[in-house]
Amino acid sequence: MTPDRRLLVDTDTASDDAVALLLAAASEGATIEGVTVCAGNAPFDQQVENAKHTLALAGVDVPVHEGARTPLLKDHEYADEVHGESGLGELAPTTDVASADEHAVDYLVRSARENPGEFTLVCLAPLTNVALALAREPEFPDLLDEVWIMGGSAFAPGNVTPAAEFNFWADPDAAHMVCSRLEHTLVDWGVCVRDGTVDAEFFDRVRELNTPLARFFAAALARVRAHSRDLKGTDEAAIPDALTVASLLDPDLVIDSTTVGVAVDEREGLTRGALVVDESGTTLDSRVELIREADGARFERALLETLGRCG
Ligand code: RIB
Ligand code: CA
């Protein structure tokens, strides 16, 4: 039995982040050991409640650490047109769970220092907390086992502007810093559109499960689905953070990946947050494993298996 992956999850707890947490919680081969929240999709305090609610639903009792409430430098903007005002579609949960006293960045740095080479850092939000951890601890990259990032849009249009995906657009300065200094596996928006998007027929299969997690999934993703109908006329929902976690949990879900160099444009303007990919490896020094193709059917099976659980 391969040793458990010890996960630190940095999130802005939108609907797809929540599904990602459910997948990680249900996995036999991984343990969520801590969750940190970063400014992103929705009002910060609601993101924190979304995380606590989702963890409770998944039966995971771990601390939620509050982190950066704004990007490093840029003005903060939500993505409420995509995920709804709460970030969790039709849901806007409140809990009576207290957040951890320790700030997210302090927690990330301390955890890595005290457990060198142990943790997989899963980045499902703008990279503000991760960039601050890097600034706080220059050895941070060497203290982690693996880093997985959902962000950027490689060889495909973005979802916030034609050039950029939300996580990298929301805090391009953090993305620029992290992507140039932290070796990682990158799940970009392009592969999520191609292989991490579920359709109306899938939602019907989820409804037939008729379990608490299935009902949560449908309610949380209702706004994403409606946004897709409004924007593209298609009844579907991309679940990027869930594809990211599903891919790290199940290597057989990754069909193709390549090692590339990357850079992120941190400047304001048309290409803010744009991900530049160097496939030749000659102009950009960073080392990133870019997922090019994932097994969408296997991803859907993993979702149904998790959502079908009754407790
Ligand atoms: O662009 C998709 C990413 O932005 C996902 O992480 C989603 O949750 C939002 O944070
Ligand atoms: Ca997210």
XYZ file of C-alpha atoms and ligand atoms in Angstrom:
322
model
C 0.000 0.000 0.000
C 1.578 3.321 -1.019
C 1.894 5.644 1.981
C -0.914 8.138 2.483
C -0.512 11.433 0.753
C -0.602 14.142 3.409
C -2.518 17.053 1.871
C -2.433 20.751 2.634
C -5.221 22.343 0.607
C -5.215 26.062 -0.209
C -8.633 27.072 -1.429
C -11.062 29.899 -2.211
C -13.897 27.406 -1.631
C -16.083 27.799 -4.622
C -18.255 24.946 -5.823
C -15.445 23.133 -7.596
C -13.125 23.553 -4.617
C -15.812 21.937 -2.455
C -16.078 18.950 -4.794
C -12.284 18.682 -4.713
C -12.381 18.543 -0.911
C -15.030 15.794 -1.055
C -12.834 13.732 -3.396
C -9.771 14.165 -1.186
C -11.740 13.311 1.951
C -13.131 10.134 0.378
C -9.764 8.938 -0.913
C -8.170 5.840 0.664
C -4.733 7.096 -0.312
C -4.746 10.628 1.053
C -5.432 12.580 4.205
C -6.446 16.228 4.363
C -4.306 17.529 7.229
C -5.029 21.239 6.907
C -7.014 23.730 4.864
C -6.008 27.333 4.221
C -8.285 29.945 2.702
C -7.213 32.638 0.250
C -9.015 35.591 -1.320
C -10.665 34.439 -4.524
C -14.090 33.644 -5.884
C -16.411 34.952 -3.206
C -16.474 37.119 -0.040
C -13.678 35.845 2.155
C -15.704 35.014 5.272
C -18.205 33.075 3.156
C -15.338 31.118 1.583
C -14.240 30.197 5.116
C -17.768 29.009 5.976
C -17.964 27.091 2.705
C -14.759 25.254 3.607
C -15.925 24.433 7.138
C -19.325 23.276 5.897
C -17.817 21.069 3.195
C -15.312 19.500 5.586
C -18.115 18.767 8.076
C -20.187 17.202 5.280
C -17.174 15.048 4.372
C -16.626 14.068 7.993
C -13.168 15.656 8.111
C -12.203 17.419 11.325
C -9.187 19.567 10.441
C -8.376 23.199 11.146
C -9.312 25.898 8.651
C -6.710 28.666 8.619
C -7.625 32.079 7.302
C -5.098 33.677 4.963
C -4.751 36.576 2.571
C -7.943 38.598 2.156
C -6.588 40.517 -0.837
C -4.121 39.831 -3.651
C -0.501 40.888 -3.142
C -0.822 44.082 -5.150
C -3.819 44.091 -7.474
C -7.362 45.108 -6.528
C -9.460 42.097 -5.591
C -12.378 41.027 -7.770
C -14.764 38.108 -7.187
C -16.069 35.617 -9.719
C -19.647 35.744 -8.414
C -21.083 35.639 -11.907
C -19.706 32.114 -12.171
C -20.239 30.527 -8.770
C -22.939 32.787 -7.311
C -22.551 35.375 -4.540
C -21.679 32.757 -1.910
C -19.300 30.901 -4.234
C -21.295 27.740 -3.543
C -24.169 28.119 -5.972
C -27.566 27.858 -4.265
C -25.925 27.314 -0.861
C -24.600 29.911 1.568
C -23.754 27.849 4.642
C -22.869 29.214 8.062
C -21.237 27.104 10.762
C -20.332 27.589 14.386
C -16.853 26.204 13.765
C -14.021 28.493 14.871
C -11.139 29.124 12.502
C -7.666 28.153 13.621
C -5.829 30.938 15.452
C -2.714 30.569 13.292
C -2.651 32.572 10.050
C -2.649 30.429 6.907
C 0.828 31.532 5.823
C 2.351 30.862 9.238
C 0.606 27.472 9.253
C 1.890 26.515 5.794
C 5.470 27.480 6.641
C 5.449 25.841 10.090
C 3.865 22.631 8.765
C 6.477 22.342 6.016
C 9.384 23.090 8.371
C 8.168 20.560 10.952
C 7.455 17.855 8.342
C 10.106 18.320 5.639
C 9.292 16.460 2.428
C 5.997 15.130 3.787
C 3.207 17.308 2.431
C 1.546 17.613 -0.955
C 0.435 21.228 -1.318
C -2.761 21.474 -3.368
C -3.359 24.988 -4.723
C -6.955 25.591 -5.776
C -7.093 29.376 -5.416
C -5.192 32.481 -6.384
C -1.624 31.888 -5.174
C -1.402 34.725 -2.659
C -0.955 32.512 0.430
C 1.626 30.364 -1.354
C 3.586 33.398 -2.541
C 3.619 34.801 0.988
C 4.816 31.444 2.318
C 7.617 31.487 -0.263
C 8.599 34.998 0.815
C 8.501 33.946 4.474
C 10.490 30.741 3.908
C 12.759 30.681 0.812
C 13.321 26.949 1.437
C 9.567 26.310 1.184
C 9.856 24.473 -2.190
C 12.411 22.034 -0.771
C 10.295 21.390 2.321
C 7.343 20.038 0.321
C 6.909 16.612 -1.247
C 4.816 17.739 -4.223
C 2.863 20.800 -5.363
C -0.231 20.659 -7.544
C -1.728 23.866 -8.903
C -5.009 24.528 -10.676
C -4.473 27.672 -12.724
C -3.596 29.390 -15.940
C -4.802 28.610 -19.416
C -2.325 26.905 -21.743
C -2.992 26.930 -25.505
C -6.640 27.858 -24.800
C -8.696 30.978 -24.058
C -8.956 32.017 -20.437
C -12.158 32.163 -18.408
C -11.827 35.719 -17.081
C -10.238 37.362 -20.125
C -9.247 35.823 -23.450
C -5.715 35.646 -22.059
C -6.167 34.529 -18.457
C -7.793 32.052 -16.094
C -9.213 33.336 -12.780
C -6.663 32.037 -10.226
C -3.744 33.493 -12.169
C -5.643 36.654 -13.191
C -6.879 37.427 -9.647
C -3.329 37.608 -8.260
C -0.871 37.619 -11.179
C 2.000 38.838 -9.023
C 1.635 35.784 -6.783
C 1.228 33.476 -9.784
C 4.314 34.990 -11.435
C 6.385 34.412 -8.295
C 5.108 30.905 -7.481
C 5.228 29.537 -11.028
C 8.807 30.698 -11.486
C 10.067 29.320 -8.189
C 8.002 26.281 -7.247
C 8.270 23.094 -9.277
C 4.753 21.771 -9.617
C 2.183 19.839 -11.598
C -0.172 22.213 -13.347
C -3.796 21.535 -14.243
C -4.754 24.436 -16.491
C -8.170 25.706 -17.537
C -7.731 24.229 -21.020
C -7.558 20.598 -19.870
C -10.435 21.265 -17.453
C -12.654 22.440 -20.294
C -11.674 19.444 -22.417
C -11.645 16.676 -19.812
C -13.010 18.062 -16.535
C -16.462 19.240 -17.600
C -19.647 17.292 -16.856
C -22.912 17.580 -18.797
C -26.666 17.395 -18.118
C -26.679 13.597 -18.460
C -24.060 13.381 -15.712
C -26.159 15.610 -13.450
C -29.073 13.216 -14.061
C -26.890 10.306 -12.913
C -25.921 12.284 -9.810
C -29.563 13.044 -9.047
C -30.372 9.319 -9.254
C -27.807 8.664 -6.507
C -30.072 10.554 -4.111
C -27.439 10.882 -1.359
C -26.549 13.934 0.775
C -23.303 14.454 -1.177
C -25.111 14.119 -4.498
C -27.664 16.721 -3.441
C -24.857 19.015 -2.235
C -23.038 18.613 -5.572
C -26.126 19.591 -7.584
C -26.909 22.635 -5.414
C -23.304 23.830 -5.260
C -22.826 23.598 -9.030
C -26.237 24.979 -10.022
C -24.900 28.469 -10.697
C -21.874 27.221 -12.676
C -24.287 25.202 -14.809
C -26.574 28.217 -15.333
C -23.575 30.407 -16.175
C -22.512 27.906 -18.824
C -26.027 27.943 -20.300
C -26.049 31.756 -20.336
C -22.512 32.095 -21.691
C -22.212 29.183 -24.113
C -25.740 27.792 -24.437
C -24.507 24.466 -23.085
C -25.901 22.693 -20.009
C -22.607 21.667 -18.379
C -20.217 22.509 -15.554
C -16.434 22.591 -15.545
C -15.087 21.332 -12.199
C -11.391 22.337 -12.415
C -10.361 21.955 -8.785
C -12.000 18.524 -8.630
C -10.113 17.402 -11.758
C -6.905 18.632 -10.122
C -7.433 16.582 -6.959
C -8.759 13.570 -8.880
C -5.588 13.629 -11.014
C -3.234 13.787 -8.039
C -5.114 10.996 -6.285
C -5.238 8.718 -9.344
C -2.204 8.920 -11.666
C -3.997 6.631 -14.156
C -6.449 9.478 -14.715
C -3.664 11.474 -16.400
C -3.354 10.391 -20.035
C -0.657 12.834 -21.138
C 1.591 15.444 -19.549
C 4.761 17.253 -20.605
C 7.519 19.089 -18.750
C 7.552 22.737 -19.769
C 8.830 26.101 -18.684
C 6.219 28.675 -17.669
C 5.867 32.318 -16.792
C 2.886 34.452 -15.808
C 2.364 38.054 -16.920
C 1.927 40.081 -13.751
C 1.368 43.390 -15.551
C -2.005 45.143 -15.627
C -3.670 45.159 -19.006
C -4.857 42.819 -21.735
C -2.496 39.981 -20.838
C -2.721 40.252 -17.032
C -2.424 36.748 -15.595
C -1.622 35.177 -18.954
C 0.299 31.891 -18.745
C 3.236 31.665 -21.138
C 4.351 28.083 -21.848
C 7.815 27.241 -23.216
C 7.644 23.703 -24.617
C 11.203 23.880 -25.891
C 12.622 24.318 -22.410
C 15.131 26.817 -23.795
C 13.757 30.212 -22.738
C 12.045 29.653 -19.375
C 13.881 27.914 -16.520
C 10.888 26.813 -14.451
C 10.077 23.101 -14.368
C 6.370 22.409 -14.551
C 4.575 19.142 -15.383
C 1.659 20.366 -17.496
C -1.272 17.952 -17.728
C -2.240 17.843 -21.404
C -5.011 15.216 -21.350
C -7.028 13.535 -18.607
C -9.460 10.624 -18.710
C -12.823 12.361 -18.431
C -14.785 9.116 -18.084
C -12.516 7.956 -15.246
C -12.978 11.377 -13.628
C -16.764 11.019 -13.789
C -16.556 7.525 -12.276
C -14.497 8.908 -9.394
C -17.074 11.636 -8.814
C -20.011 9.208 -8.858
C -18.220 6.813 -6.515
C -17.613 9.602 -3.983
C -21.025 11.262 -4.302
C -22.741 7.899 -3.989
C -21.414 7.375 -0.473
C -23.973 7.753 2.250
C -21.776 8.706 5.102
O -10.524 29.324 -13.045
C -10.941 28.268 -12.212
C -10.432 28.472 -10.833
O -10.898 29.719 -10.337
C -10.969 27.405 -9.866
O -10.039 27.199 -8.841
C -12.200 28.065 -9.337
O -12.573 27.588 -8.051
C -11.751 29.492 -9.232
O -11.007 29.640 -8.023
Ca -10.811 27.472 -6.521
